[in-house]
JSON list of C-alpha atoms in Angstrom, two decimals:
[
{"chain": "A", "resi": 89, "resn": "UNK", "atom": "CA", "xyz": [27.77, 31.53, 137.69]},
{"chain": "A", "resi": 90, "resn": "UNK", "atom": "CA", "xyz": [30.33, 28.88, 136.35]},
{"chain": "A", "resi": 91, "resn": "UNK", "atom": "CA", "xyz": [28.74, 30.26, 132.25]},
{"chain": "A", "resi": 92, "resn": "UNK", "atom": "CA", "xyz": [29.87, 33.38, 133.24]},
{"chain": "A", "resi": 93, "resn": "UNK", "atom": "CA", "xyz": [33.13, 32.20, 134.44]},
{"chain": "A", "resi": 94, "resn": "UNK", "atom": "CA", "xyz": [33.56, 30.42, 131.26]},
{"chain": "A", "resi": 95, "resn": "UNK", "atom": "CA", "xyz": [33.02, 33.33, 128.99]},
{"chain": "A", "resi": 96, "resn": "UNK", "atom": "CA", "xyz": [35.26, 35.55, 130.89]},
{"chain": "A", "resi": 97, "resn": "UNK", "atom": "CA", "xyz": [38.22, 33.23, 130.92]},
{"chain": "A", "resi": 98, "resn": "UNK", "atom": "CA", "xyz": [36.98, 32.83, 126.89]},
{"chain": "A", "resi": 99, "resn": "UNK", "atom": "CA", "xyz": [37.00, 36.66, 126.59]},
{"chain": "A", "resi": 100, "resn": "UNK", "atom": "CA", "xyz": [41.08, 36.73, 128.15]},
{"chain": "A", "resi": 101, "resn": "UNK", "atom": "CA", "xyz": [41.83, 34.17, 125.79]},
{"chain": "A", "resi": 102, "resn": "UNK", "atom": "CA", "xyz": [40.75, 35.59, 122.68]},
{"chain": "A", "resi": 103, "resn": "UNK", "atom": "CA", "xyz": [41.62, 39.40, 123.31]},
{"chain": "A", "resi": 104, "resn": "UNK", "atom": "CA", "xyz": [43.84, 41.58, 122.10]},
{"chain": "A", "resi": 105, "resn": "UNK", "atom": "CA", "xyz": [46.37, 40.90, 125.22]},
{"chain": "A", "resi": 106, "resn": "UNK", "atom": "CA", "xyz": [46.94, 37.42, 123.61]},
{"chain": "A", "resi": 107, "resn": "UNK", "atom": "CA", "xyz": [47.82, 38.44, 120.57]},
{"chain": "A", "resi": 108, "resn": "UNK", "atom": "CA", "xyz": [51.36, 39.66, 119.35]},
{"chain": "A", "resi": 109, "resn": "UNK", "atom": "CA", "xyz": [52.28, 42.90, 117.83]},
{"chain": "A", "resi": 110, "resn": "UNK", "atom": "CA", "xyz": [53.22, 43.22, 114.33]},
{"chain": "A", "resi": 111, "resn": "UNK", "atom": "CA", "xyz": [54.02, 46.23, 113.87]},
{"chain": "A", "resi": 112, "resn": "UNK", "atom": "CA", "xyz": [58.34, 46.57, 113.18]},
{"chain": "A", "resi": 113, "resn": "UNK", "atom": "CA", "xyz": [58.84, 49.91, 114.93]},
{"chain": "A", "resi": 114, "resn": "UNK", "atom": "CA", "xyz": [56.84, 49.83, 118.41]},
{"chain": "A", "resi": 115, "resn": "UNK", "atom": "CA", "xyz": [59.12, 49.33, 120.87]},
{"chain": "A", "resi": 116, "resn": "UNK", "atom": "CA", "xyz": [56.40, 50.81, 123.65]},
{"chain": "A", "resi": 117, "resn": "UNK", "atom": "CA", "xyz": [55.11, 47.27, 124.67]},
{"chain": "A", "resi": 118, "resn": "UNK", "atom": "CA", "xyz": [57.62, 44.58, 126.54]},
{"chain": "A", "resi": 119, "resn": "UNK", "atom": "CA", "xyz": [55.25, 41.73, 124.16]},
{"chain": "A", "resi": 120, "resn": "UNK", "atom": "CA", "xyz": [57.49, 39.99, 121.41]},
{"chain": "A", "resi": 121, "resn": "UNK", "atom": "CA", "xyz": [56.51, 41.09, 117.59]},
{"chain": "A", "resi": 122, "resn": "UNK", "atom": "CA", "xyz": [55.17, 38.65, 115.55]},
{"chain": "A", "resi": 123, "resn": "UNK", "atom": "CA", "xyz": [57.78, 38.45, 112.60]},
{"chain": "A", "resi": 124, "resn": "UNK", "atom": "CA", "xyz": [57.40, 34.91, 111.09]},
{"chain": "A", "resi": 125, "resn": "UNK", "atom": "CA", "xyz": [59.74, 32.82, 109.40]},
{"chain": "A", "resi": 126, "resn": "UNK", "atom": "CA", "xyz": [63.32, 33.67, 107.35]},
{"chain": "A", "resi": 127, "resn": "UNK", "atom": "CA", "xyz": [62.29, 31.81, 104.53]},
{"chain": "A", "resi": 128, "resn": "UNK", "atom": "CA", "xyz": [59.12, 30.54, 102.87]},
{"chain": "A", "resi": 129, "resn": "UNK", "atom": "CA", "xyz": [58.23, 28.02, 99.73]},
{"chain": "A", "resi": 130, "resn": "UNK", "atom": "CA", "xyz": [55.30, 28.33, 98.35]},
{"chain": "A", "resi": 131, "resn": "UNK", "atom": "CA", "xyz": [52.78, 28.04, 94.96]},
{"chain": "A", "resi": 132, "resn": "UNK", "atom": "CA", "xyz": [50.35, 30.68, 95.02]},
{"chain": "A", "resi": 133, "resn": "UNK", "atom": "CA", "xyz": [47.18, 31.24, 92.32]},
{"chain": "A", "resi": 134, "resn": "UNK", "atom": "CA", "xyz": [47.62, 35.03, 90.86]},
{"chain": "A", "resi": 135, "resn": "UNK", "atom": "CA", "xyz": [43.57, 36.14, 89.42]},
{"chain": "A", "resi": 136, "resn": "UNK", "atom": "CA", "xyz": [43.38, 37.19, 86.30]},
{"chain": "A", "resi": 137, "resn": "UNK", "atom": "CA", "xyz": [43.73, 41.17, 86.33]},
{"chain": "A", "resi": 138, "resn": "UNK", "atom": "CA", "xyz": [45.11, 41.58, 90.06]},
{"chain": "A", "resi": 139, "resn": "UNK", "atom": "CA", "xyz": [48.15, 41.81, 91.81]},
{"chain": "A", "resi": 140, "resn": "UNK", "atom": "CA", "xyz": [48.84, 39.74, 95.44]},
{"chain": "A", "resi": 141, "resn": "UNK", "atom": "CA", "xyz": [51.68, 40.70, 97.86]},
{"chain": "A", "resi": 142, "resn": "UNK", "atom": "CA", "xyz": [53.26, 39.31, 100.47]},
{"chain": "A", "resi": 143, "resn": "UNK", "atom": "CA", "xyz": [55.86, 40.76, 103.49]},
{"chain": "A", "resi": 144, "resn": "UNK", "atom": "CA", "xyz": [58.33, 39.54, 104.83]},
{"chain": "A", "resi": 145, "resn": "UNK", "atom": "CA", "xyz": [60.56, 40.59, 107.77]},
{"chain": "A", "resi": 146, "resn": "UNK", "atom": "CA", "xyz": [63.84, 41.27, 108.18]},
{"chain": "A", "resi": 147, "resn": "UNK", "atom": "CA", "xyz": [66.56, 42.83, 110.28]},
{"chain": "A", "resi": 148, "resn": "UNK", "atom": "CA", "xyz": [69.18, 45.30, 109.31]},
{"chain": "A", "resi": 149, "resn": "UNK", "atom": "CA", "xyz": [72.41, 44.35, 107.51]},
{"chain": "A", "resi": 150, "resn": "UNK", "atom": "CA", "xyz": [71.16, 41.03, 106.08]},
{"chain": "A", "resi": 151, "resn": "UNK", "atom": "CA", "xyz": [70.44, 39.38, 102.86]},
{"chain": "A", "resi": 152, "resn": "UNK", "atom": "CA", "xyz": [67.46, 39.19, 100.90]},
{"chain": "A", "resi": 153, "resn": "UNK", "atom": "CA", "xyz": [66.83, 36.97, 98.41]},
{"chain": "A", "resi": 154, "resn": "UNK", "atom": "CA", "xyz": [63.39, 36.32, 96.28]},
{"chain": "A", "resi": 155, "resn": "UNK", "atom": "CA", "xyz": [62.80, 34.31, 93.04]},
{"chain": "A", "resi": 156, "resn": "UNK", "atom": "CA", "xyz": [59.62, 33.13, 91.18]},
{"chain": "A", "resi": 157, "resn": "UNK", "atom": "CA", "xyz": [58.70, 31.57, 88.56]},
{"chain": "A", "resi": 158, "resn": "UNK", "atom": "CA", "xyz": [55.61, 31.02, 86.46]},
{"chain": "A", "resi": 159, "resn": "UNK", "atom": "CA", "xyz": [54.35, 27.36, 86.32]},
{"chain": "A", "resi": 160, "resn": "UNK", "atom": "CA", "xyz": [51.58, 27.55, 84.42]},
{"chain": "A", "resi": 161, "resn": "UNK", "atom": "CA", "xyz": [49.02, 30.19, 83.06]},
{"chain": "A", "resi": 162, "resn": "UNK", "atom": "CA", "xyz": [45.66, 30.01, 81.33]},
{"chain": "A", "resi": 163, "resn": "UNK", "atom": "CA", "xyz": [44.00, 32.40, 78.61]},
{"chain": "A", "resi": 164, "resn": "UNK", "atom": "CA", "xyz": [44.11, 32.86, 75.15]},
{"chain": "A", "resi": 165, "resn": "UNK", "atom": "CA", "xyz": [47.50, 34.44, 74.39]},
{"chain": "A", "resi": 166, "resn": "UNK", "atom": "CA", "xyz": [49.04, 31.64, 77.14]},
{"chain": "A", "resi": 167, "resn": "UNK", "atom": "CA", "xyz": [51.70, 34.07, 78.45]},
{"chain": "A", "resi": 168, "resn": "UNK", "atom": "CA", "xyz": [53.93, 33.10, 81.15]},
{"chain": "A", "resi": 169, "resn": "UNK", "atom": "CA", "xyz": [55.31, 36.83, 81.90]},
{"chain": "A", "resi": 170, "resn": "UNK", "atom": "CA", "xyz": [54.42, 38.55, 85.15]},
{"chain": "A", "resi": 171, "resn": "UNK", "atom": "CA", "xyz": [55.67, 41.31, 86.88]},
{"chain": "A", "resi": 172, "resn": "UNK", "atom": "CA", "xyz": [57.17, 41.22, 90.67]},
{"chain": "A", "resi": 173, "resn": "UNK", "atom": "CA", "xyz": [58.43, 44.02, 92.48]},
{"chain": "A", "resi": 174, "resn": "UNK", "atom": "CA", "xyz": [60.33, 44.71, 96.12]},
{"chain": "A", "resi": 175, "resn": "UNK", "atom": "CA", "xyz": [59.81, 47.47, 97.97]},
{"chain": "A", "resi": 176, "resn": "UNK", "atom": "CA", "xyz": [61.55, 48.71, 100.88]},
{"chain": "A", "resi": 177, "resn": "UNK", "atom": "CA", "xyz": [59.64, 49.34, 104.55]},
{"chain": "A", "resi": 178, "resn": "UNK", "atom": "CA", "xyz": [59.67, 52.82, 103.81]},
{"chain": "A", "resi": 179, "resn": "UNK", "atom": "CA", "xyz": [57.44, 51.52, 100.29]},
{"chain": "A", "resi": 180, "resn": "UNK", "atom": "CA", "xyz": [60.16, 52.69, 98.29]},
{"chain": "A", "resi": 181, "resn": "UNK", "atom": "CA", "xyz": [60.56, 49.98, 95.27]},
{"chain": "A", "resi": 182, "resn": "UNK", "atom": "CA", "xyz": [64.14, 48.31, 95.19]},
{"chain": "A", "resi": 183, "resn": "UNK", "atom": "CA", "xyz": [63.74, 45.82, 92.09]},
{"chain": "A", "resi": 184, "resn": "UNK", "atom": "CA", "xyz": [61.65, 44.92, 89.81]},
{"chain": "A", "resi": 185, "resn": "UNK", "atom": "CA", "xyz": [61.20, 41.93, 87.33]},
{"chain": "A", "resi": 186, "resn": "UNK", "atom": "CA", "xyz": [59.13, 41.23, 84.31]},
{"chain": "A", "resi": 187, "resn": "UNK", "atom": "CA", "xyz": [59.73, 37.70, 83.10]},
{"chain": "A", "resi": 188, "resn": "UNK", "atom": "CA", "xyz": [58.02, 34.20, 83.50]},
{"chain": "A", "resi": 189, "resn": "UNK", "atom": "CA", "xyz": [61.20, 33.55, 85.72]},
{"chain": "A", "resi": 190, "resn": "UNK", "atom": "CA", "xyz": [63.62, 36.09, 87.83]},
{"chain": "A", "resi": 191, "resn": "UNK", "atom": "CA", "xyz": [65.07, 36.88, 90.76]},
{"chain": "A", "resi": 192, "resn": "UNK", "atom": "CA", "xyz": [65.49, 39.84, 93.35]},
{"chain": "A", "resi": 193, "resn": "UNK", "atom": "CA", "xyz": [68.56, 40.01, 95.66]},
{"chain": "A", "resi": 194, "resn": "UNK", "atom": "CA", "xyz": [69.69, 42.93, 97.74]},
{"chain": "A", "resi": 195, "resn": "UNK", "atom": "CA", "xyz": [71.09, 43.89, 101.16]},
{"chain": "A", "resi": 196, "resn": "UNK", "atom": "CA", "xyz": [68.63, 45.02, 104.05]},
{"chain": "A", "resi": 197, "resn": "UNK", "atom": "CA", "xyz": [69.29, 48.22, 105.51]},
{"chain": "A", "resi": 198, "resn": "UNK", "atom": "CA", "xyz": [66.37, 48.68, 107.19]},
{"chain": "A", "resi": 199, "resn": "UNK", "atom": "CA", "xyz": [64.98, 46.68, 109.79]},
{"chain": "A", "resi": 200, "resn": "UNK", "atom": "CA", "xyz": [61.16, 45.90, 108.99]},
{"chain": "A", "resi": 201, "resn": "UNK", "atom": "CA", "xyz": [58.52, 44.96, 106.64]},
{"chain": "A", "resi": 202, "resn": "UNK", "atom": "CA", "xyz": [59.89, 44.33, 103.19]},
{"chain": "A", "resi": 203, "resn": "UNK", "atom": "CA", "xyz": [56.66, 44.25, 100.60]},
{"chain": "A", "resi": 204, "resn": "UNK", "atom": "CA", "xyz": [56.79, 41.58, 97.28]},
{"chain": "A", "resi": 205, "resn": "UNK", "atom": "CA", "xyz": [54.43, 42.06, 94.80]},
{"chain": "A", "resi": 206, "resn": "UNK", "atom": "CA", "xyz": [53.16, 39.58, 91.52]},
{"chain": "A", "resi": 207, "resn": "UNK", "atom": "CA", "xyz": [51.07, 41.89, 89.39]},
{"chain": "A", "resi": 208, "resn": "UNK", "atom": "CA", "xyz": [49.32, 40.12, 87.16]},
{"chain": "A", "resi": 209, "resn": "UNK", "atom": "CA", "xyz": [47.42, 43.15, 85.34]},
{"chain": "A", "resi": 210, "resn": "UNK", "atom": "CA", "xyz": [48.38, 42.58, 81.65]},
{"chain": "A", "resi": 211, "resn": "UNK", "atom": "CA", "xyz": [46.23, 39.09, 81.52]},
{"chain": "A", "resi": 212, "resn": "UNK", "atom": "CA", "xyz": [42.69, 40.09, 81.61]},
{"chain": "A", "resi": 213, "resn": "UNK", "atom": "CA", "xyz": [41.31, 36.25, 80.48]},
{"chain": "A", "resi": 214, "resn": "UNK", "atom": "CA", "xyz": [43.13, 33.83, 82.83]},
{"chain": "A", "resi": 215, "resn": "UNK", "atom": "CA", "xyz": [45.27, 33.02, 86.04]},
{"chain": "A", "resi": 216, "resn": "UNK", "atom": "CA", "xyz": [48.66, 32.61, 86.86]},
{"chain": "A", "resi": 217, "resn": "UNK", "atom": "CA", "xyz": [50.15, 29.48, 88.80]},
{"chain": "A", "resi": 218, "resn": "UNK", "atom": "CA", "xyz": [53.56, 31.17, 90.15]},
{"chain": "A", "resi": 219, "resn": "UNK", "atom": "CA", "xyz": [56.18, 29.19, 92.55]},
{"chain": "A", "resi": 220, "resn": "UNK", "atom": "CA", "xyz": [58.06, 31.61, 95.38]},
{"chain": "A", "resi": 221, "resn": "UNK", "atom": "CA", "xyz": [61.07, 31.24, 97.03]},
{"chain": "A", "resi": 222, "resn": "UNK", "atom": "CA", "xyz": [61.57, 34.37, 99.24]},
{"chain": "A", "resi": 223, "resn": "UNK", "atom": "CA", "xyz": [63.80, 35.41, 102.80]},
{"chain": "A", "resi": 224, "resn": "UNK", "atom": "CA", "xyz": [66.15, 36.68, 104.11]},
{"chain": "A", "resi": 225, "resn": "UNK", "atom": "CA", "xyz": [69.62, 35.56, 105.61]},
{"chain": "A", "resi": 226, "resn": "UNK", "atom": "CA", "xyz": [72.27, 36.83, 107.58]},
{"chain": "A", "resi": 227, "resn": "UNK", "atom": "CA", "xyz": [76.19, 35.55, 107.42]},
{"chain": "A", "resi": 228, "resn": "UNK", "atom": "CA", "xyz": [76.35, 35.06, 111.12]},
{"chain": "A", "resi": 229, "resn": "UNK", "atom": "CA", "xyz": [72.66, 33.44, 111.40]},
{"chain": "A", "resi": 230, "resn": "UNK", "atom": "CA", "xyz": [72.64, 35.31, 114.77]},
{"chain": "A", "resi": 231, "resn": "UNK", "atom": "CA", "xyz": [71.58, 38.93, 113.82]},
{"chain": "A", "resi": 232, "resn": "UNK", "atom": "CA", "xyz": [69.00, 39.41, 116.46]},
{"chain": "A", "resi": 233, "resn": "UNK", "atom": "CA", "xyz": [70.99, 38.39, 119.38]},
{"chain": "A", "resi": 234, "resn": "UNK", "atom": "CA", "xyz": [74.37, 40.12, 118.07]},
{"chain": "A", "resi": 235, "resn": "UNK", "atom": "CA", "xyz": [76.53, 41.26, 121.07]},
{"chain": "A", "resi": 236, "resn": "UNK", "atom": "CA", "xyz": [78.10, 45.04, 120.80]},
{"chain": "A", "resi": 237, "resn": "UNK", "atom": "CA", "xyz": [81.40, 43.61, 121.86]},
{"chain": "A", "resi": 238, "resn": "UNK", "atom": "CA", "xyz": [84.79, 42.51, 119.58]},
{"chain": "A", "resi": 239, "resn": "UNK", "atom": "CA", "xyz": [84.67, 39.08, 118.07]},
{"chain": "A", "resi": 240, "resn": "UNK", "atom": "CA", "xyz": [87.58, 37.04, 120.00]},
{"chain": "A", "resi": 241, "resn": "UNK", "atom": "CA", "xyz": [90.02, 35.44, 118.21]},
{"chain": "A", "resi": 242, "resn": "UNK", "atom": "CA", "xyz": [89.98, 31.97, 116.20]},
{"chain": "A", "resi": 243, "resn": "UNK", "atom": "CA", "xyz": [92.76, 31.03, 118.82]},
{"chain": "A", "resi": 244, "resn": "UNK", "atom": "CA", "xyz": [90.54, 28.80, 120.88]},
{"chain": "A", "resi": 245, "resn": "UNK", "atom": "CA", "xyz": [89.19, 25.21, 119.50]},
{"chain": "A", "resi": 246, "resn": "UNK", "atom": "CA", "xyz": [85.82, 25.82, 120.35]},
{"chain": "A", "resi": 247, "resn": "UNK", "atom": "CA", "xyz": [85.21, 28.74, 118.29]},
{"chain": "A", "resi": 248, "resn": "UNK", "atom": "CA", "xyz": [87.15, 27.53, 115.60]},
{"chain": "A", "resi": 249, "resn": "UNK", "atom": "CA", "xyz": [84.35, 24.66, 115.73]},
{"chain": "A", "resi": 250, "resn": "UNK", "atom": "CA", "xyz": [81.50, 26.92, 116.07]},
{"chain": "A", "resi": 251, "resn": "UNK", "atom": "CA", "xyz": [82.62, 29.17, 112.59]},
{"chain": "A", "resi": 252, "resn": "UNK", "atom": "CA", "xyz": [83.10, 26.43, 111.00]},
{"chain": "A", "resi": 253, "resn": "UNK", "atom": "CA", "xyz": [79.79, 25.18, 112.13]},
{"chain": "A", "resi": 254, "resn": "UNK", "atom": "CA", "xyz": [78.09, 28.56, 110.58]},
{"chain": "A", "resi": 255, "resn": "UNK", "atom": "CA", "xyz": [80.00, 28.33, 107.41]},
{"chain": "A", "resi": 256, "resn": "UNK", "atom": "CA", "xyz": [78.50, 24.78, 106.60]},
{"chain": "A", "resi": 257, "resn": "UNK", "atom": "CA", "xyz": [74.81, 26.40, 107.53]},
{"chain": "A", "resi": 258, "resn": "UNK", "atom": "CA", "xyz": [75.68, 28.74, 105.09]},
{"chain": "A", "resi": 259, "resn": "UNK", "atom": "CA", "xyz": [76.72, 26.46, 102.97]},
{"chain": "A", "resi": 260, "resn": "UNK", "atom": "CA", "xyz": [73.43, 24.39, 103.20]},
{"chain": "A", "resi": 261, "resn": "UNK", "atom": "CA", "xyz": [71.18, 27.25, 102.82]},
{"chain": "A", "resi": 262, "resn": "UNK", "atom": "CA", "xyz": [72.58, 28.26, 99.58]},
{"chain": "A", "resi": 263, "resn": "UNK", "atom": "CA", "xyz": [72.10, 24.18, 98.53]},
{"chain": "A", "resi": 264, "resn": "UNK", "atom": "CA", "xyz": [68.10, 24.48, 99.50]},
{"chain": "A", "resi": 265, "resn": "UNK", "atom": "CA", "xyz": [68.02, 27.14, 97.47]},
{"chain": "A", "resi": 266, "resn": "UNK", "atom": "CA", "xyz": [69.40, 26.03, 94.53]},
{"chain": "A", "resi": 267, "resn": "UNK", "atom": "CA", "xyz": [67.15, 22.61, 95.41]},
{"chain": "A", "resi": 268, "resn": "UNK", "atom": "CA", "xyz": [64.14, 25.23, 94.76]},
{"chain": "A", "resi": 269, "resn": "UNK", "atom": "CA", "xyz": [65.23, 26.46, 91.93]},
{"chain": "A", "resi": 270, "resn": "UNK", "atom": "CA", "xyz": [65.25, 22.77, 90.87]},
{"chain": "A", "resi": 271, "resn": "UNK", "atom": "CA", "xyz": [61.72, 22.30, 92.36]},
{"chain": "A", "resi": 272, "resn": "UNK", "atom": "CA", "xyz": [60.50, 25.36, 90.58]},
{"chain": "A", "resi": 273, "resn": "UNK", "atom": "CA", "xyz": [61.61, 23.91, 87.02]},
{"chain": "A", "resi": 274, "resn": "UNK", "atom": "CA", "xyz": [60.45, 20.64, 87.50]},
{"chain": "A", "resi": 275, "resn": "UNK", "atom": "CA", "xyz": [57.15, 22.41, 88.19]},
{"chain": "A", "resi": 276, "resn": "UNK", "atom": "CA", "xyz": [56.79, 24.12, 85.16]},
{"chain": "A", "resi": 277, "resn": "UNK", "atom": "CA", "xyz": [58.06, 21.38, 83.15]},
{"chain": "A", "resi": 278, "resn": "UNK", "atom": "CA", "xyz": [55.21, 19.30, 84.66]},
{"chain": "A", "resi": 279, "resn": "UNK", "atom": "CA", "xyz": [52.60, 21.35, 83.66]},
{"chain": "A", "resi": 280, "resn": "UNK", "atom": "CA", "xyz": [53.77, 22.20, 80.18]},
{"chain": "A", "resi": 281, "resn": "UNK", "atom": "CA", "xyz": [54.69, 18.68, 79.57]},
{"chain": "A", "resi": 282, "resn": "UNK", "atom": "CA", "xyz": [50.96, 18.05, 80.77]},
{"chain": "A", "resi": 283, "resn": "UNK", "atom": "CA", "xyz": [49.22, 20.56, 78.40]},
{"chain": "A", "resi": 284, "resn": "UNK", "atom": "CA", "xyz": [51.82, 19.40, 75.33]},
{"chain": "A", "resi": 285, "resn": "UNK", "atom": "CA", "xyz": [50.10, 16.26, 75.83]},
{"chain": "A", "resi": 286, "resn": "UNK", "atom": "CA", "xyz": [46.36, 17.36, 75.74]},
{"chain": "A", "resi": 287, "resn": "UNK", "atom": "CA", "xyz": [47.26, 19.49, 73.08]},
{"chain": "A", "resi": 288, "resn": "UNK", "atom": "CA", "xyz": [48.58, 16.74, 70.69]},
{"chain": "A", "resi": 289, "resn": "UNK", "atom": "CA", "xyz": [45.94, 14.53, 71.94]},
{"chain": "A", "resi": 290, "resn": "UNK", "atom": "CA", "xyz": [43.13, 17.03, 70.71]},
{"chain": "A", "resi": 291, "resn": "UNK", "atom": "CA", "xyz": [44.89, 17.80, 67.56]},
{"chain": "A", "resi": 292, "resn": "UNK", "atom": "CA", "xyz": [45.54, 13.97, 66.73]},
{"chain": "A", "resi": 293, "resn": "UNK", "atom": "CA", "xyz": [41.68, 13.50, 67.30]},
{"chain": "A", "resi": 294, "resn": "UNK", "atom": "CA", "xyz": [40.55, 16.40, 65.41]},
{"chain": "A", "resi": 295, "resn": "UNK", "atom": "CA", "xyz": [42.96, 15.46, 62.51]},
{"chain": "A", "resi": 296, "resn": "UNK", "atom": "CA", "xyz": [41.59, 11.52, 62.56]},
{"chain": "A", "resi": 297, "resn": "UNK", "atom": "CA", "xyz": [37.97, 12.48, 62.27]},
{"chain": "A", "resi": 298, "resn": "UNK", "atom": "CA", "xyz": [38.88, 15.27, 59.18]},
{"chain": "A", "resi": 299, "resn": "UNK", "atom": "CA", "xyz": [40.77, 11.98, 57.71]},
{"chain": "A", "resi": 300, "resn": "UNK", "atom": "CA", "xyz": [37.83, 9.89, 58.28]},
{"chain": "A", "resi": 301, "resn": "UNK", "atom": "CA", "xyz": [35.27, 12.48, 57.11]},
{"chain": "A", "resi": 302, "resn": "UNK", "atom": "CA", "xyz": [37.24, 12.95, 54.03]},
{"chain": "A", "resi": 303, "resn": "UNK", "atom": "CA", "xyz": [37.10, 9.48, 52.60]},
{"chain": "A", "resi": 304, "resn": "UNK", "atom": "CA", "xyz": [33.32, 8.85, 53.28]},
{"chain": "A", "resi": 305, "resn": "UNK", "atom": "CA", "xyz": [32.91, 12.34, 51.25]},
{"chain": "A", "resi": 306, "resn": "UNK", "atom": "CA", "xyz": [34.97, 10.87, 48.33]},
{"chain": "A", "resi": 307, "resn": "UNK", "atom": "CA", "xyz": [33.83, 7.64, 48.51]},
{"chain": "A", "resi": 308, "resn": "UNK", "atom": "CA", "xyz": [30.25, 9.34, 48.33]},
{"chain": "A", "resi": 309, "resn": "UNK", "atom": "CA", "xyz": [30.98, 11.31, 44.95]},
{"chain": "A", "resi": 310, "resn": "UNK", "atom": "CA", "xyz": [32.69, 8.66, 43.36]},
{"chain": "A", "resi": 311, "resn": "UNK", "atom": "CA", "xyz": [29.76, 6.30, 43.92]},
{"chain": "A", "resi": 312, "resn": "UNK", "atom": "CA", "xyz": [27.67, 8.91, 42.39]},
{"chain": "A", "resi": 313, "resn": "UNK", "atom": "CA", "xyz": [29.93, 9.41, 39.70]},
{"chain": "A", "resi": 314, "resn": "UNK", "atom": "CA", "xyz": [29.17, 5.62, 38.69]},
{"chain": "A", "resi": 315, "resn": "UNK", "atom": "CA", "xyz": [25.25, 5.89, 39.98]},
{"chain": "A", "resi": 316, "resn": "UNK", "atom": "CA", "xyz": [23.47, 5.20, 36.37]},
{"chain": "A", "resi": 317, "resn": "UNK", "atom": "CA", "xyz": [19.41, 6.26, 35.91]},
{"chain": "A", "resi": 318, "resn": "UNK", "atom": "CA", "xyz": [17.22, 3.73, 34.47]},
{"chain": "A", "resi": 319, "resn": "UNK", "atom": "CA", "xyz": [16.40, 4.38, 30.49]},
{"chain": "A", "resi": 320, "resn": "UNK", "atom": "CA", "xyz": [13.83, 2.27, 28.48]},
{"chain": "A", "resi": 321, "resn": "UNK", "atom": "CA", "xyz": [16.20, 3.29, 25.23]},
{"chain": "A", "resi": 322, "resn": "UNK", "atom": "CA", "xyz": [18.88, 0.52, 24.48]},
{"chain": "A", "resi": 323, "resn": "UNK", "atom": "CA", "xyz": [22.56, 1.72, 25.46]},
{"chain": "A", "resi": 324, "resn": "UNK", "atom": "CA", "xyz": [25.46, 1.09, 22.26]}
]
C-alpha cells in the first residue's frame, strides 16, 4: 500500500501538470509560460556541416540585440566565417550575418519566440568554437508589468529617484555588453595566440632536423670525396 502511494505522489510530480507551458500564444491555461532569461553568454561547439539554433523570448516593443563571434575553427582551409541569421516568431528572417564576427540588432514587434541560427554548412572538415551574446531589453525594464495608465510627472522626489534609478540600469547593461564584447576578443585571441605558438613550434622543429639532416648529408659526400682505394701501383 505505502509503494503504491509512493508512485502515485511520483506520478503527480513528474506529469505534465508540473510542468510549464512554452508555448508564446496560449493564453487558455491560468499556468505561467516558461520564457527564460533576457540575456544569455555562452560558447557553443558548431559540427562540421550543420547548423544549431537557439530562441529566445521576448515581449513586444523591446530591444534585441545578438552578437557572435568565432573563437576558433579547425579544418584544412582554417576559416573563421559563419553564417547567423534572426528570424522573427512568425519564421520570417530579419538579419543575417556572414563574418567570423557580427552583430544583429532590431526592435521586437512581436511578442514571442525569436529563432537565431549559426549555420555552419560551408566547412565540411572541421568545427566551429563560436562565443554568443544574445537578449533582449526594454528602456523601462518593466515591459511585462506595464500599467495602461499616463506616466505622472517627474514633480515628485521619489520618481525622480526611481528614473534615474532605470537610466543607470540602462546604463550598466550597455557596460556588460560591451564587457562581452571584450570577453569575446580575448577569446579568440587566446586561441589563435595558442595555435601561433604550436605552429612555430612545429615549423622550428621541422626546420632544425632539415638543418641537421643537411650537414650529416654533406659531411657524408665530402668524406667520400676524400675516401682513397687501396692501389699496389706507386702514386707520383
Amino acid at each position: 500500500g505505502s509503494m503504491l502511494l509512493l508512485l502515485a505522489l511520483l506520478l503527480l510530480l513528474l506529469g505534465p501538470a508540473g510542468c510549464p507551458r512554452t508555448e508564446p500564444l496560449s493564453g487558455s491555461s491560468a499556468e505561467p509560460l516558461f520564457r527564460g532569461a533576457d540575456r544569455y553568454d555562452f560558447a557553443v561547439i558548431v559540427p562540421a556541416g550543420t547548423s544549431e539554433c537557439f530562441w529566445q523570448f521576448a515581449h513586444q516593443s523591446g530591444n534585441f540585440f545578438f552578437s557572435y563571434e568565432v573563437q576558433r575553427a579547425t579544418g584544412f582551409a582554417n576559416s573563421r566565417i559563419i553564417l547567423a541569421t534572426a528570424s522573427d516568431p512568425n519564421g520570417f528572417q530579419i538579419g543575417a550575418s556572414q563574418d567570423a564576427r557580427g552583430q544583429i540588432n532590431f526592435p521586437t514587434r512581436e511578442t514571442g519566440f525569436y529563432q537565431l541560427c549559426l549555420d555552419n554548412q560551408h566547412n565540411h572538415f572541421g568545427f566551429m568554437q563560436v562565443y554568443l551574446n544574445f537578449g533582449v531589453y526594454y528602456d523601462n525594464f518593466n515591459a511585462e508589468r506595464e500599467q495602461p495608465e499616463e506616466r505622472r510627472q517627474l514633480n515628485d522626489t521619489l520618481e525622480a529617484i526611481g528614473v534615474s534609478i532605470r537610466k543607470l540600469q540602462l546604463h550598466i547593461f550597455h557596460m556588460w555588453r560591451f564587457y562581452n564584447f571584450a570577453r569575446m576578443r580575448k577569446g579568440a585571441d587566446s586561441f589563435l595566440l595558442e595555435s601561433n605558438y604550436h605552429y612555430v613550434n612545429c615549423w622550428s622543429m621541422a626546420q632544425s632536423c632539415v638543418i641537421v639532416l643537411s650537414g650529416v648529408l654533406q659531411l657524408y659526400f665530402l668524406k667520400r670525396l676524400f675516401n682513397v682505394q687501396g692501389s699496389s701501383k706507386p702514386r707520383c
